[in-house]
């Protein structure tokens, strides 16, 4: 689980950097929220979660860890795609998609936190 999260986080990192490069080249910084969230919740958060799961296998072998993995990797792309569409088109009908992705991502982070707080024990 840990290595898989770290590899996925690298994909988010590449996407986030590409958004940054695009904004820099076009001098259009309207996608800053997408860039920042992909880097923070995709690259940074998932890398750290992957490291924790790798270092502490007992934490990674729970149903909570699996739920965290899937909810985070469904919620974040959903939220970011919706935000990208909102910024690009101004179509506010996409806001419920952004909210749903945000709720899934938040739930994933809360499950991760609960998992670590309850399953991580000194050896």
XYZ file of C-alpha atoms in Angstrom:
123
model
C 0.000 0.000 0.000
C 2.769 2.444 0.913
C 4.756 2.066 -2.290
C 1.590 2.290 -4.393
C 0.638 5.568 -2.686
C 4.106 6.985 -3.204
C 3.998 6.107 -6.913
C 0.548 7.657 -7.312
C 1.745 10.750 -5.451
C 4.512 11.171 -8.027
C 1.866 11.231 -10.775
C 0.037 13.994 -8.881
C 3.370 15.823 -8.496
C 4.012 15.692 -12.256
C 0.486 16.949 -12.981
C 0.868 19.757 -10.430
C 4.207 20.830 -11.867
C 2.764 20.805 -15.383
C -0.031 23.116 -14.185
C 2.621 25.391 -12.706
C 4.605 25.390 -15.927
C 1.486 26.153 -17.971
C 0.585 29.069 -15.711
C 4.129 30.397 -15.844
C 4.302 30.182 -19.624
C 0.912 31.769 -20.236
C 1.012 34.257 -17.339
C -2.493 33.042 -16.515
C -2.630 32.043 -12.864
C -6.325 31.244 -12.710
C -5.551 27.545 -12.144
C -3.559 28.260 -8.961
C -6.150 26.508 -6.733
C -5.928 23.344 -8.866
C -2.126 23.492 -8.893
C -1.930 24.001 -5.125
C -4.441 21.292 -4.199
C -2.905 18.705 -6.507
C 0.528 19.392 -5.034
C -0.637 19.489 -1.413
C -3.289 16.757 -1.313
C -1.848 14.648 -4.122
C 1.918 14.901 -3.929
C 2.642 15.878 -0.328
C -0.170 14.215 1.622
C -0.074 10.941 -0.291
C 3.717 10.752 -0.173
C 3.648 11.146 3.601
C 0.811 8.631 3.939
C 2.740 6.217 1.725
C 5.841 6.584 3.887
C 3.799 5.976 7.054
C 2.127 2.937 5.509
C 5.488 1.614 4.341
C 7.202 2.106 7.691
C 4.289 0.746 9.716
C 2.729 -2.193 7.831
C 0.212 -2.855 10.603
C -1.382 0.516 9.817
C -1.454 -0.176 6.082
C -3.103 -3.588 6.373
C -6.439 -2.313 7.647
C -9.758 -1.716 5.960
C -9.350 1.931 6.966
C -6.150 2.156 4.892
C -7.878 0.670 1.859
C -10.812 3.054 2.289
C -8.391 5.963 2.643
C -6.589 4.942 -0.543
C -9.727 4.686 -2.668
C -11.620 7.658 -1.273
C -8.569 9.915 -1.645
C -7.859 8.775 -5.196
C -11.476 9.131 -6.278
C -12.233 12.333 -4.389
C -9.159 14.362 -5.311
C -9.371 13.878 -9.107
C -13.114 14.486 -8.978
C -12.652 17.699 -7.010
C -9.777 18.919 -9.209
C -11.518 18.091 -12.499
C -14.615 19.919 -11.293
C -12.578 22.932 -10.194
C -10.763 22.956 -13.518
C -14.091 22.957 -15.355
C -15.502 25.690 -13.107
C -12.492 27.941 -13.637
C -12.373 27.254 -17.382
C -16.056 27.613 -18.156
C -17.595 29.472 -15.239
C -20.362 26.839 -15.265
C -21.514 26.731 -11.648
C -23.523 23.553 -12.273
C -20.252 21.683 -11.609
C -20.052 22.893 -7.991
C -21.804 19.780 -6.575
C -19.108 17.633 -8.243
C -16.403 19.729 -6.586
C -18.192 19.430 -3.255
C -18.600 15.655 -3.598
C -14.909 15.270 -4.400
C -14.032 17.489 -1.458
C -16.196 15.461 0.912
C -14.644 12.178 -0.290
C -11.121 13.583 0.087
C -11.886 14.967 3.542
C -13.376 11.649 4.606
C -10.259 9.884 3.305
C -7.988 12.150 5.351
C -10.123 11.662 8.466
C -10.016 7.879 8.016
C -6.251 8.055 7.594
C -5.939 10.105 10.773
C -8.186 7.772 12.739
C -6.289 4.772 11.419
C -2.921 6.184 12.443
C -4.165 7.343 15.846
C -5.737 3.982 16.704
C -3.487 1.436 14.967
C 0.001 2.906 15.273
C 1.569 1.407 18.392
C 5.092 1.557 19.766
C 6.913 -1.694 19.224
